[in-house]
mmCIF file of C-alpha atoms in Angstrom:
data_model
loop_
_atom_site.group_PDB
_atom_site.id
_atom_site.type_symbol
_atom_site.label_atom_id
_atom_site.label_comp_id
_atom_site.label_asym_id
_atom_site.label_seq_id
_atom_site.Cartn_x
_atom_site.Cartn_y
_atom_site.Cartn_z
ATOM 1 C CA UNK A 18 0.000 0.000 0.000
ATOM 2 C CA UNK A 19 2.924 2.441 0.744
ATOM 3 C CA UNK A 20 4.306 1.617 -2.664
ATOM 4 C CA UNK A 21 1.507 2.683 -4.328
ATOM 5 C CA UNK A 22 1.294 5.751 -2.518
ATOM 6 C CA UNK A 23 4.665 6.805 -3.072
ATOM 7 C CA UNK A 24 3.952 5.880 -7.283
ATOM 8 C CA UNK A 25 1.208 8.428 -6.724
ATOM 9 C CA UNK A 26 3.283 10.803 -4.944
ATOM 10 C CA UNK A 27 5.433 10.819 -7.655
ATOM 11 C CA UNK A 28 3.205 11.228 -10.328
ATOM 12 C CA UNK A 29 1.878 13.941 -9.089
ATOM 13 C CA UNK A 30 4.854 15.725 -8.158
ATOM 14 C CA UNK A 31 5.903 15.586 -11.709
ATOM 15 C CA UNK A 32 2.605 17.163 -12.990
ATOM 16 C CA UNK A 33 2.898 19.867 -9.854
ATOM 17 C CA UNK A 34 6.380 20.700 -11.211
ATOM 18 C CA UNK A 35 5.936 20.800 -14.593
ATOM 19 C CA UNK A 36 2.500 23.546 -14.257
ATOM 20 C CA UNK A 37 4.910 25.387 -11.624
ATOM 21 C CA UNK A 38 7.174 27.986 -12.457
ATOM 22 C CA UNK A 39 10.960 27.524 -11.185
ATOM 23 C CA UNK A 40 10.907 30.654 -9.307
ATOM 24 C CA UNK A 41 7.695 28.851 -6.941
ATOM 25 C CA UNK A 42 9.441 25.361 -6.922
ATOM 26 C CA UNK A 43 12.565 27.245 -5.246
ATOM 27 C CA UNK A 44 10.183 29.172 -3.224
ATOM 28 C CA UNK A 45 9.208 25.695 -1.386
ATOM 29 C CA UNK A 46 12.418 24.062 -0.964
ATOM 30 C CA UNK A 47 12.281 22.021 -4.796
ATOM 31 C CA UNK A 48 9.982 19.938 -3.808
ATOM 32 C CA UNK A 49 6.379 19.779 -2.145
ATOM 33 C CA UNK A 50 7.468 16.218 -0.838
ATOM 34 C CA UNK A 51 10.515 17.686 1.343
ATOM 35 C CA UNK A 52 8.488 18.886 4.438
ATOM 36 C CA UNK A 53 6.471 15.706 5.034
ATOM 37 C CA UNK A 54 7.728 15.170 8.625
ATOM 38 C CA UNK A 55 10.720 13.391 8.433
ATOM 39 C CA UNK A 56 10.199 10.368 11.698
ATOM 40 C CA UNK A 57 7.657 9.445 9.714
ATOM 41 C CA UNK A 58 9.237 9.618 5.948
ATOM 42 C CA UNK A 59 12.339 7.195 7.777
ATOM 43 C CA UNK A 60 9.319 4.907 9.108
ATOM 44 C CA UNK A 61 8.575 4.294 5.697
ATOM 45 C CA UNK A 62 11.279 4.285 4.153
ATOM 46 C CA UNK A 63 13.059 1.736 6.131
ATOM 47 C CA UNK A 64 10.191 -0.505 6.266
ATOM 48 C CA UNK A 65 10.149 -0.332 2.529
ATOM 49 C CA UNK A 66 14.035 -0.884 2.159
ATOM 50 C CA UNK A 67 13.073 -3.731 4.772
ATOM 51 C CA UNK A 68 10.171 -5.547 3.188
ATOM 52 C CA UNK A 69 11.967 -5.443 -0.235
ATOM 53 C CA UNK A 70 14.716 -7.024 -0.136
ATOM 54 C CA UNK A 71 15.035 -9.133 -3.149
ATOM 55 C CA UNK A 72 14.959 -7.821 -7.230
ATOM 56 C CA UNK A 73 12.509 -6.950 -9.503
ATOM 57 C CA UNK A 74 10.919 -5.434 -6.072
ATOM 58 C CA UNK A 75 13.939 -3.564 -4.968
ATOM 59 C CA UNK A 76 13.333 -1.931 -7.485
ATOM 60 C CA UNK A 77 10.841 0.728 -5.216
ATOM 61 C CA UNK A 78 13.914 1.298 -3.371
ATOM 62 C CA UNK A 79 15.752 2.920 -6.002
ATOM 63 C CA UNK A 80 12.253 4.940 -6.625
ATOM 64 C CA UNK A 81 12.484 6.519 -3.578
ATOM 65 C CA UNK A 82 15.528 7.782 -3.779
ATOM 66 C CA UNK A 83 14.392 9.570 -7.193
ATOM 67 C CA UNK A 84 11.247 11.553 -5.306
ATOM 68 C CA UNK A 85 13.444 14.188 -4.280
ATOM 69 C CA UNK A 86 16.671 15.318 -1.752
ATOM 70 C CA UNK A 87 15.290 14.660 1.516
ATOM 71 C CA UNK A 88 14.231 11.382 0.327
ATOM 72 C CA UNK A 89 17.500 10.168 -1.170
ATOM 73 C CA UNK A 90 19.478 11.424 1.814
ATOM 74 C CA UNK A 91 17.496 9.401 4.145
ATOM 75 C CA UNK A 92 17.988 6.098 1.842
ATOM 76 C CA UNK A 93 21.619 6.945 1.891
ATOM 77 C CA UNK A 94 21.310 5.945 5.277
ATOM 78 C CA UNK A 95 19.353 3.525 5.470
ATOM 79 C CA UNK A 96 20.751 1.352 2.288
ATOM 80 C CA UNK A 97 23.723 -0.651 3.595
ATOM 81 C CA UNK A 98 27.063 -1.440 1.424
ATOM 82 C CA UNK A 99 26.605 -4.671 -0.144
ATOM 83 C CA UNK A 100 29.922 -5.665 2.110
ATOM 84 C CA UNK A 101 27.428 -4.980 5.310
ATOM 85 C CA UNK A 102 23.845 -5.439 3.403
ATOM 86 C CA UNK A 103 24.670 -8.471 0.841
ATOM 87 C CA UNK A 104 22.491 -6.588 -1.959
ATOM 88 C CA UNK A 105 22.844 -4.668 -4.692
ATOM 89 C CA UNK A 106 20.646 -2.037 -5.255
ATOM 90 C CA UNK A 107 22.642 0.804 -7.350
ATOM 91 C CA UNK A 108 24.565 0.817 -10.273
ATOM 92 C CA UNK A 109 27.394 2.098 -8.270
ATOM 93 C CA UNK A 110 27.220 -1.291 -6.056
ATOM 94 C CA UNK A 111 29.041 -3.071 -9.093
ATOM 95 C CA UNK A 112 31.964 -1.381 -8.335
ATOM 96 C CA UNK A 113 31.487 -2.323 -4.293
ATOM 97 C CA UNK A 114 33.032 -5.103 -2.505
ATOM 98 C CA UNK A 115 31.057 -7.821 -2.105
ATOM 99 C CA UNK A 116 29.278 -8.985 1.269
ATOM 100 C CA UNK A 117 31.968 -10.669 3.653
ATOM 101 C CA UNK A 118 29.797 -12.988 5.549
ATOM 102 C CA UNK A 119 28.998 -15.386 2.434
ATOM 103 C CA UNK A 120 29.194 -15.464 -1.549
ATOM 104 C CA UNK A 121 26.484 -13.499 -3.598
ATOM 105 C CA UNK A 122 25.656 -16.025 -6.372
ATOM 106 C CA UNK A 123 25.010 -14.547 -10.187
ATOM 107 C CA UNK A 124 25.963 -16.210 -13.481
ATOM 108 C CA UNK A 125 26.760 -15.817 -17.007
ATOM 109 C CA UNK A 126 24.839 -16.359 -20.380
ATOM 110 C CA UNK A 127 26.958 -16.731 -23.153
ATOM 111 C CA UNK A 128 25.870 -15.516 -26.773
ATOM 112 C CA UNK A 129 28.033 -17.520 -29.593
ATOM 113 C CA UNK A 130 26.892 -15.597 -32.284
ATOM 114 C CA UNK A 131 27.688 -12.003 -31.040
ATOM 115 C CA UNK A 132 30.629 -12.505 -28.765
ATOM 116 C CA UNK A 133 28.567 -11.107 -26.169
ATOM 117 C CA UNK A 134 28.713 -11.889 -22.602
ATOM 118 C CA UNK A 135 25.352 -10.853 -19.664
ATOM 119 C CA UNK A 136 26.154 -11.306 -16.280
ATOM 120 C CA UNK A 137 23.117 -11.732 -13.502
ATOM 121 C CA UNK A 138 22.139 -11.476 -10.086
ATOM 122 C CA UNK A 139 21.013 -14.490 -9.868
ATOM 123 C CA UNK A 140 16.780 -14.566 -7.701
ATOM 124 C CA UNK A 141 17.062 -18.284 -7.057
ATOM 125 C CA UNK A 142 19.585 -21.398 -6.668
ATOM 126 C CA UNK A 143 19.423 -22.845 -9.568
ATOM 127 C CA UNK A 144 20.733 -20.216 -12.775
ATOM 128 C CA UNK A 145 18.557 -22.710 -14.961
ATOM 129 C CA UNK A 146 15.317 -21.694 -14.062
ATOM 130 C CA UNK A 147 16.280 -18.031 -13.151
ATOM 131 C CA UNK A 148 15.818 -15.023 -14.923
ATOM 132 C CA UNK A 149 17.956 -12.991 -13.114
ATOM 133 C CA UNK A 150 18.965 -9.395 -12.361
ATOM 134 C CA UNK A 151 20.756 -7.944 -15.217
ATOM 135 C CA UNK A 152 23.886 -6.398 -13.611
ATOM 136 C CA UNK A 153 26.824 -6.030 -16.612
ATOM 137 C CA UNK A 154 27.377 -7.614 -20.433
ATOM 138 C CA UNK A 155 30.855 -7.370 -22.205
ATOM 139 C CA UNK A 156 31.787 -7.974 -25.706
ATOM 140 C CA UNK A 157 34.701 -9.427 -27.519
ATOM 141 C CA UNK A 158 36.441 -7.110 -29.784
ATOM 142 C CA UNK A 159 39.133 -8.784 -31.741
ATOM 143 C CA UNK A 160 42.376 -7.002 -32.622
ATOM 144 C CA UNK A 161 45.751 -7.806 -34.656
ATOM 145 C CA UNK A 162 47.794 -8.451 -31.196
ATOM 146 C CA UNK A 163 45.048 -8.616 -28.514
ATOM 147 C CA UNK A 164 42.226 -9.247 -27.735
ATOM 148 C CA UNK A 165 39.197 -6.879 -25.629
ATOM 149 C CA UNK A 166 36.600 -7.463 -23.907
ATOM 150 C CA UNK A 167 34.322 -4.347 -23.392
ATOM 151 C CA UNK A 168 32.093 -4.164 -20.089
ATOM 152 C CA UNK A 169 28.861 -1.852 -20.075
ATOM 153 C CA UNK A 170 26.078 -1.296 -17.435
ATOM 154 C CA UNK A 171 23.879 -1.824 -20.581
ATOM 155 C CA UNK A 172 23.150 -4.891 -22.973
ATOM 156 C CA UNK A 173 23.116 -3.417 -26.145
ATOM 157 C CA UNK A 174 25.207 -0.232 -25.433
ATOM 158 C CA UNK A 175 29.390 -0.903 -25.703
ATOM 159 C CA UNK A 176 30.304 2.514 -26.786
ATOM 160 C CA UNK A 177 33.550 3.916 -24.832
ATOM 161 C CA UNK A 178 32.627 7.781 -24.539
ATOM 162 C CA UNK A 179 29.032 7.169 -22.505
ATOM 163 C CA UNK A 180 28.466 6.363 -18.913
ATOM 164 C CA UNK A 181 27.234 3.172 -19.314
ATOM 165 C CA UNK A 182 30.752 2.133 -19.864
ATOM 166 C CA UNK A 183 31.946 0.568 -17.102
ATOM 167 C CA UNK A 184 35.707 -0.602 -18.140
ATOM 168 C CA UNK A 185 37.418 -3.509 -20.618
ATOM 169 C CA UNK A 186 39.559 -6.401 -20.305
ATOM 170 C CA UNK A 187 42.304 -6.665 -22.571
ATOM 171 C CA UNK A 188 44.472 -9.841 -23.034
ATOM 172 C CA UNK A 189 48.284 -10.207 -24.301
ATOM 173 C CA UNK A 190 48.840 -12.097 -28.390
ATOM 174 C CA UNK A 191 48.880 -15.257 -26.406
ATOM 175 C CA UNK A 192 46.151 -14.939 -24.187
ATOM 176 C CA UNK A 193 48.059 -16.013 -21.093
ATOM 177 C CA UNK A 194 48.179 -12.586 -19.562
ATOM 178 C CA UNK A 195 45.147 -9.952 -19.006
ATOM 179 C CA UNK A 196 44.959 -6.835 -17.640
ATOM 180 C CA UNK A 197 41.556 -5.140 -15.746
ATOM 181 C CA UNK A 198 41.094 -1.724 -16.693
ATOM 182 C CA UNK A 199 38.650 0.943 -15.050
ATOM 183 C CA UNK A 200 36.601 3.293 -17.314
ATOM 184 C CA UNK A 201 35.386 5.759 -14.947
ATOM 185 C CA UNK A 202 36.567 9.189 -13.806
ATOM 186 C CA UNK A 203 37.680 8.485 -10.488
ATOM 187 C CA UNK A 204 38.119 11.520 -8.100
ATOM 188 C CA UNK A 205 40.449 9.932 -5.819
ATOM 189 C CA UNK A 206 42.890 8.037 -7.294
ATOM 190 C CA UNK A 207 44.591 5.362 -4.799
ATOM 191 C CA UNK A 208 48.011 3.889 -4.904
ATOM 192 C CA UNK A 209 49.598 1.325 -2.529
ATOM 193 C CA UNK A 210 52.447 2.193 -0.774
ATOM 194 C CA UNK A 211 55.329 0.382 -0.101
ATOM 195 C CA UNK A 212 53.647 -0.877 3.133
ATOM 196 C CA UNK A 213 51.154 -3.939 3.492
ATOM 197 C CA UNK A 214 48.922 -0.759 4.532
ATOM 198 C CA UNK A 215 47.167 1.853 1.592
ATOM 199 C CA UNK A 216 47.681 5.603 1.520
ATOM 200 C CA UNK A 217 46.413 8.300 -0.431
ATOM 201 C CA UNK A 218 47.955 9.887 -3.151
ATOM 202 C CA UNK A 219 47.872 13.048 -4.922
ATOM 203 C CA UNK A 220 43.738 13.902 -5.913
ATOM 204 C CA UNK A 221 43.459 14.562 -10.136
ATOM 205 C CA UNK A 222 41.102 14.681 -12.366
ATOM 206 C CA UNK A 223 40.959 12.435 -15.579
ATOM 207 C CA UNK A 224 39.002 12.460 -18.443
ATOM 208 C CA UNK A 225 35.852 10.296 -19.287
ATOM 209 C CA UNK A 226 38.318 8.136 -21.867
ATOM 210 C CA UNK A 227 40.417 6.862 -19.367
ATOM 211 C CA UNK A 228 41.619 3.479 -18.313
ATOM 212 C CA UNK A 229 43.138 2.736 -15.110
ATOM 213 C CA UNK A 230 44.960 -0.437 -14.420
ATOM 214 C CA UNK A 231 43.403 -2.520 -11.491
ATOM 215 C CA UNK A 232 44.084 -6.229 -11.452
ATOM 216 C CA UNK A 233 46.258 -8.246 -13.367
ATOM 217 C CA UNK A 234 45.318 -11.986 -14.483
ATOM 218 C CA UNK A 235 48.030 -14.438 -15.434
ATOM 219 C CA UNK A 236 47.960 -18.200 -16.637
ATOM 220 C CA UNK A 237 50.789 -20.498 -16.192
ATOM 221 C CA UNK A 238 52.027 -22.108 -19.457
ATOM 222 C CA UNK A 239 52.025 -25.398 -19.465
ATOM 223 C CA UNK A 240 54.300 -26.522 -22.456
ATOM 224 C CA UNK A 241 55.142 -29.753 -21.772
ATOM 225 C CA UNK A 242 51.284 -30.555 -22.176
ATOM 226 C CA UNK A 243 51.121 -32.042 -18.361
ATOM 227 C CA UNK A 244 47.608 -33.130 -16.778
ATOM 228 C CA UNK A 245 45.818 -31.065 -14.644
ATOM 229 C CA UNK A 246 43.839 -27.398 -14.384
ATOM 230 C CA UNK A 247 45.339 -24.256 -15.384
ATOM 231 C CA UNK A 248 47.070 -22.443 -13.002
ATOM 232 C CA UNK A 249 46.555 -18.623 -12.441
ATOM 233 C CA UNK A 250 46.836 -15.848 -10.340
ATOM 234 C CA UNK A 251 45.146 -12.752 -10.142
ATOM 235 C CA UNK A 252 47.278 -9.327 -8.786
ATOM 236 C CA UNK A 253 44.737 -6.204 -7.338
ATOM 237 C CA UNK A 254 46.710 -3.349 -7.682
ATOM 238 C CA UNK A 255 43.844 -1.426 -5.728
ATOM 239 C CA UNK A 256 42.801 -3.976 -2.946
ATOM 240 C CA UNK A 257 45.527 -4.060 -0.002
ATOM 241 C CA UNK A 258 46.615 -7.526 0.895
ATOM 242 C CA UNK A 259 45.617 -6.689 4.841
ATOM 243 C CA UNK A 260 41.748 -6.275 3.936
ATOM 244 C CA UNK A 261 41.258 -9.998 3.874
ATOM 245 C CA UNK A 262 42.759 -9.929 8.041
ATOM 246 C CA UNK A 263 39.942 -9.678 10.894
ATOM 247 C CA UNK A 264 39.571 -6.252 11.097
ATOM 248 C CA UNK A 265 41.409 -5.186 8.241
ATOM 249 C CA UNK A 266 41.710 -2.318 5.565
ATOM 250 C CA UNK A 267 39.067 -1.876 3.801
ATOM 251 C CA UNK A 268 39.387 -1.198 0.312
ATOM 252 C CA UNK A 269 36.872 1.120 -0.518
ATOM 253 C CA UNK A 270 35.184 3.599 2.403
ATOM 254 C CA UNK A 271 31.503 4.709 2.240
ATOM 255 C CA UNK A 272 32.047 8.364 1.562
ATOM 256 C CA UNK A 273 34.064 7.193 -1.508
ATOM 257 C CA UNK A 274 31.336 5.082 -2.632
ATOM 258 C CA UNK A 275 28.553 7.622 -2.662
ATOM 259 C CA UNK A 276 25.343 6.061 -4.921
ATOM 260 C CA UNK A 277 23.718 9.383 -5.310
ATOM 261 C CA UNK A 278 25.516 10.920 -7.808
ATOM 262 C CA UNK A 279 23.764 13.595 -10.485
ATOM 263 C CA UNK A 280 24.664 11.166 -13.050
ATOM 264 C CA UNK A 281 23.110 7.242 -11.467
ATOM 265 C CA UNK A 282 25.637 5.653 -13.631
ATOM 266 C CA UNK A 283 28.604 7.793 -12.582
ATOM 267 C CA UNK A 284 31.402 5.640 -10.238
ATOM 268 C CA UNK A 285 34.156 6.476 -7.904
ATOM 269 C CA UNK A 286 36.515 3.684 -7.690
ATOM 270 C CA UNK A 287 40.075 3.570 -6.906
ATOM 271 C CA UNK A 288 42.370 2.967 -9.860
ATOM 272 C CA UNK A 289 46.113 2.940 -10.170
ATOM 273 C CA UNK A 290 48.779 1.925 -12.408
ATOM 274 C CA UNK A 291 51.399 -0.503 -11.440
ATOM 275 C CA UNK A 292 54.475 -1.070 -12.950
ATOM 276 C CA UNK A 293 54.051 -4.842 -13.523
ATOM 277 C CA UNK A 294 52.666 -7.498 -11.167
ATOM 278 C CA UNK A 295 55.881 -8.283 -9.134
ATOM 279 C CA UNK A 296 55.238 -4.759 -7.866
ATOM 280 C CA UNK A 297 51.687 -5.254 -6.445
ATOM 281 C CA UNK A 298 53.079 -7.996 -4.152
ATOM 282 C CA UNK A 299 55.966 -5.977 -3.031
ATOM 283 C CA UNK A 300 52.975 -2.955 -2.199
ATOM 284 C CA UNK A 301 51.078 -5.288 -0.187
ATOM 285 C CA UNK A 302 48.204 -5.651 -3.160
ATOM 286 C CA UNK A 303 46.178 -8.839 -2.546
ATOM 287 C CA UNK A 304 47.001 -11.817 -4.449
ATOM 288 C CA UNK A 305 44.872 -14.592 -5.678
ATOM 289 C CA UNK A 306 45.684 -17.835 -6.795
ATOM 290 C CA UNK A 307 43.434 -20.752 -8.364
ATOM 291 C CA UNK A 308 42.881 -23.527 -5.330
ATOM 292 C CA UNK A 309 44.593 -26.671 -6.002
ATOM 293 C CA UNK A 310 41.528 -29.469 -6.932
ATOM 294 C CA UNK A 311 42.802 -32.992 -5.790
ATOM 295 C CA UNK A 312 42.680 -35.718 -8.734
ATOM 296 C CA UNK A 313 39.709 -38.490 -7.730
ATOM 297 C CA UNK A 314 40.591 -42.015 -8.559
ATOM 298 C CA UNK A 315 37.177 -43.320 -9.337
ATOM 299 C CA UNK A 316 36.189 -40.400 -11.596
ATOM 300 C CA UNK A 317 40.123 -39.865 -12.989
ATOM 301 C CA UNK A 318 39.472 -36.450 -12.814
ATOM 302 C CA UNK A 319 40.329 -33.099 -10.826
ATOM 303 C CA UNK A 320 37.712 -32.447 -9.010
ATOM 304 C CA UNK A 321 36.568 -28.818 -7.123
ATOM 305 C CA UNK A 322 34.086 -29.148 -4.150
ATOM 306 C CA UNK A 323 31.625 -26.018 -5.910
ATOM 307 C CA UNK A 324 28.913 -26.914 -2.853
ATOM 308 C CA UNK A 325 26.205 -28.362 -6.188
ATOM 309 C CA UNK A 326 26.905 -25.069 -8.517
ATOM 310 C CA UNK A 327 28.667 -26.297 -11.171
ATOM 311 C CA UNK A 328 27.768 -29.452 -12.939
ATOM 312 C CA UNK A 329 29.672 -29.874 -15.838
ATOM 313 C CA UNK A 330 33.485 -30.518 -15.903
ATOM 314 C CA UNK A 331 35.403 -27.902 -17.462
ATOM 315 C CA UNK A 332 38.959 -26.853 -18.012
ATOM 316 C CA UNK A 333 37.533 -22.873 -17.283
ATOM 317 C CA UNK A 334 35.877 -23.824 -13.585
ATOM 318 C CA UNK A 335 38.045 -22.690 -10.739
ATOM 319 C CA UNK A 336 38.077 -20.862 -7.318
ATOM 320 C CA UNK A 337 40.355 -18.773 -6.190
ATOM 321 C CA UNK A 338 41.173 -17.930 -2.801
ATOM 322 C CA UNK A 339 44.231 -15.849 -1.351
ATOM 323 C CA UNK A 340 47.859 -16.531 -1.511
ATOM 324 C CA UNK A 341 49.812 -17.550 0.727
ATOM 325 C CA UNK A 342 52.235 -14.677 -0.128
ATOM 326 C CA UNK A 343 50.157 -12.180 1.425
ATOM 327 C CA UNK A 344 50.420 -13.007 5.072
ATOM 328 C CA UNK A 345 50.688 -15.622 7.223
ATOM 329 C CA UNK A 346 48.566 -18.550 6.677
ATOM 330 C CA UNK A 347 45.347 -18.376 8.372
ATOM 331 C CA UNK A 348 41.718 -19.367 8.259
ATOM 332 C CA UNK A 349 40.700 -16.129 5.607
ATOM 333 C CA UNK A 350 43.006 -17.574 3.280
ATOM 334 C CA UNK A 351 40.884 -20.720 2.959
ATOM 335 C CA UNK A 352 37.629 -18.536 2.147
ATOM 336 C CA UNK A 353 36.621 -18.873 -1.629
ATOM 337 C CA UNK A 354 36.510 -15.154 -2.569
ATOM 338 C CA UNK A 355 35.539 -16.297 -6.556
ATOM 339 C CA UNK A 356 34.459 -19.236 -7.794
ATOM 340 C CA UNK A 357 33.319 -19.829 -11.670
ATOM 341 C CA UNK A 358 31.871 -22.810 -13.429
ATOM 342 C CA UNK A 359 29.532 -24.177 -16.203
ATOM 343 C CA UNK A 360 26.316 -25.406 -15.769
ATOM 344 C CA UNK A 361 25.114 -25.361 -19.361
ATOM 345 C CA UNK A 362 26.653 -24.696 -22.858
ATOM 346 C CA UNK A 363 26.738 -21.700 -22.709
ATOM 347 C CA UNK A 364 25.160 -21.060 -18.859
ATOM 348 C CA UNK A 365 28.389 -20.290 -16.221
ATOM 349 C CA UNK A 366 28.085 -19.579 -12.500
ATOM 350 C CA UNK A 367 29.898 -16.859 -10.749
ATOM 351 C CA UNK A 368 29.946 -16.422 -6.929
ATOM 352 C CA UNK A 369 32.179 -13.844 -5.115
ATOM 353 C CA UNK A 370 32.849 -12.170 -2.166
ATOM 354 C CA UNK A 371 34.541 -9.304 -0.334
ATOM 355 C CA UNK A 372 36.950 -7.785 -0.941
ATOM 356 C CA UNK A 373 36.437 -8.163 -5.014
ATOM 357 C CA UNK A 374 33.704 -6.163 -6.838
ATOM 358 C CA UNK A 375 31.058 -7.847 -9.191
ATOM 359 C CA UNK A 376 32.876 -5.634 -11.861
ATOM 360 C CA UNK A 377 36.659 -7.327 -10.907
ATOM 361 C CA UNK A 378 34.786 -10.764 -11.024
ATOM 362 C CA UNK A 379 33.265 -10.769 -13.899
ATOM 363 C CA UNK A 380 36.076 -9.209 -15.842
ATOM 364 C CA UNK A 381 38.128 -12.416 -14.114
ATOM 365 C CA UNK A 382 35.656 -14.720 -15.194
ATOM 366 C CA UNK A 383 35.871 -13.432 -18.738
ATOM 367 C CA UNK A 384 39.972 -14.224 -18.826
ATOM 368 C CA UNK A 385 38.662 -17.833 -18.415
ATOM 369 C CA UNK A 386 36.866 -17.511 -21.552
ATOM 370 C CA UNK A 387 39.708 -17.424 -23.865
ATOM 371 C CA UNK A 388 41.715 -20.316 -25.377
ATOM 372 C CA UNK A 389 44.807 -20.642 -25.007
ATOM 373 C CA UNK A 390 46.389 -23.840 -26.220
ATOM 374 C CA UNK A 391 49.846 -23.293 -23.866
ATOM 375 C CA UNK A 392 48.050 -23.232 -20.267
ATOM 376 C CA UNK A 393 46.174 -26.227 -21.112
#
């Protein structure tokens, strides 16, 4: 019943604003909505944000926030990081960590015929029957000594100079090494310093175009052609090895990661360029390496304990989890902070965790995509 109040709030507002002149909209504070009294606007709100807590119904959460100011600054505070919350509700929450306490489960739909990837929040267990959130696509973009793969908040829409471009993964001539790039503008750029801890550096500006190193993805070649999985690891320049500790760094803070910006699809994230991937180790970036499977007799195959989501062996499943190189071993490095597999022909799962984004997973998952006839 409160939803469809606030519908008709809304609709009315619009045909309020549009008879009134700017001078009398001013003249009441922008909108006739702000002075409702606001103990009872957070009563509402919260037990909206409360009751709808899964998608397409979240979807009157991100309403809300679009009835005016005093509105979306109270479900600034009431909406949660998805590291505290487990949900995503913005576009800016693709560039968030993920929750800590468990794995937020989406997968992947592959399109053969276009090169096109669609990654989903995935409503249910099973990715078969589920129709999902949409959350990012990327495409393939074939080059003479690369290849790219271009990630957009929208599924049609892979231009470079809008918004709705989110980053691109690009891969070496062999396909054995990739590099994450970030699209966005980001106001704060961070840099690790030669600590295990983060510090600032210097603020600048950058334009729309650029890209901003922030993980590296390498496979192991394998040219003597021996069995078992590939073997990768994955460097993040902007994630500091000491945020996967109890009470560690966090990544990203929530002033940084402020959802209600004048453009919805406008990020801040922290990007910075490393020299090479031997330097993000030496910087105290996190590191993440593919967990060793263990070879079953019976089945004479490696086999990955994916708790029933994967179903279909495949040299592109794995789970990665952190290496040992960045601390002492301990029970967060046995946490699986990504895991990827196929459940279809062309239907993958992807479950992550803090401290990755659903943008850094997805762009990892996509590295598995490739062939490449040396790792194997």
């Amino acid at each position: 019943m409160a939803i469809k109040c606030i519908a008709r709030l809304r609709s009315r507002r619009v045909v309020q604003d549009q008879l009134q002149t700017p001078n009398e909209v001013e003249a009441e504070g922008g909108c006739c909505w702000a002075n409702l009294p606001q103990e009872l606007l957070w009563e509402v709100l919260l037990r909206i944000e409360e009751s709808e807590s899964i998608w397409p119904q979240r979807k009157h959460v991100v309403a809300c926030a679009g009835v005016c100011r005093s509105w979306r600054f109270i479900i600034q505070q009431i909406v949660k990081l998805p590291q505290l919350s487990g949900k995503l509700t913005f576009p800016i929450s693709v560039k968030q960590p993920g929750p800590k306490d468990s794995l937020l489960q989406c997968f992947i739909k592959r399109n053969r015929s276009t090169q096109t990837y669609y990654l989903y929040l995935g409503l249910t267990n099973s990715a078969l029957s589920d129709g999902g959130k949409f959350l990012l696509a990327a495409r393939k973009c074939r080059r003479p000594t690369c290849t790219d793969y271009i990630i957009s908040l929208l599924a049609e829409d892979f231009s470079k100079g809008t918004n709705t471009y989110a980053g691109r993964l690009r891969s070496n001539f062999l396909g054995t090494k990739f590099t994450v790039f970030d699209g966005q503008s980001p106001q704060a750029g961070a840099k690790m310093g030669k600590s295990r801890s983060s510090r600032l550096a210097n603020l600048r500006q950058v334009s729309p175009s650029s890209n901003y190193p922030m993980a590296h993805i390498s496979y192991e070649l394998n040219m003597l052609g021996s069995r078992g999985p590939r073997r990768m690891q994955c460097n993040m320049n902007t994630i500091p090895a000491t945020s996967i500790a109890p009470g560690g760094l966090d990544p990203t803070t929530q002033a940084e990661l402020n959802p209600y910006q004048s453009t919805p699809t406008s990020f801040l994230s922290k990007s910075a360029s490393m020299e090479n991937s031997v330097s993000d180790q030496k910087n105290g970036g996190l590191v993440l390496i593919n967990k060793a499977p263990r070879w079953h007799e019976q089945l004479q195959c490696w086999c990955l304990n994916f708790h029933g989501r994967v179903t279909i062996a495949s040299v592109k499943n794995f789970q990665l989890v952190a290496s040992p190189e960045n601390g002492p071993a301990g029970p967060e490095h046995e946490k699986i902070i990504l895991q990827f597999g196929k459940v279809g022909k062309d239907l993958f799962t992807m479950d992550y965790r803090y401290p990755i984004s659903v943008f850094q997973a997805f762009a990892i998952c996509l590295s598995s995509f490739e062939t490449r006839i040396a790792c194997e």
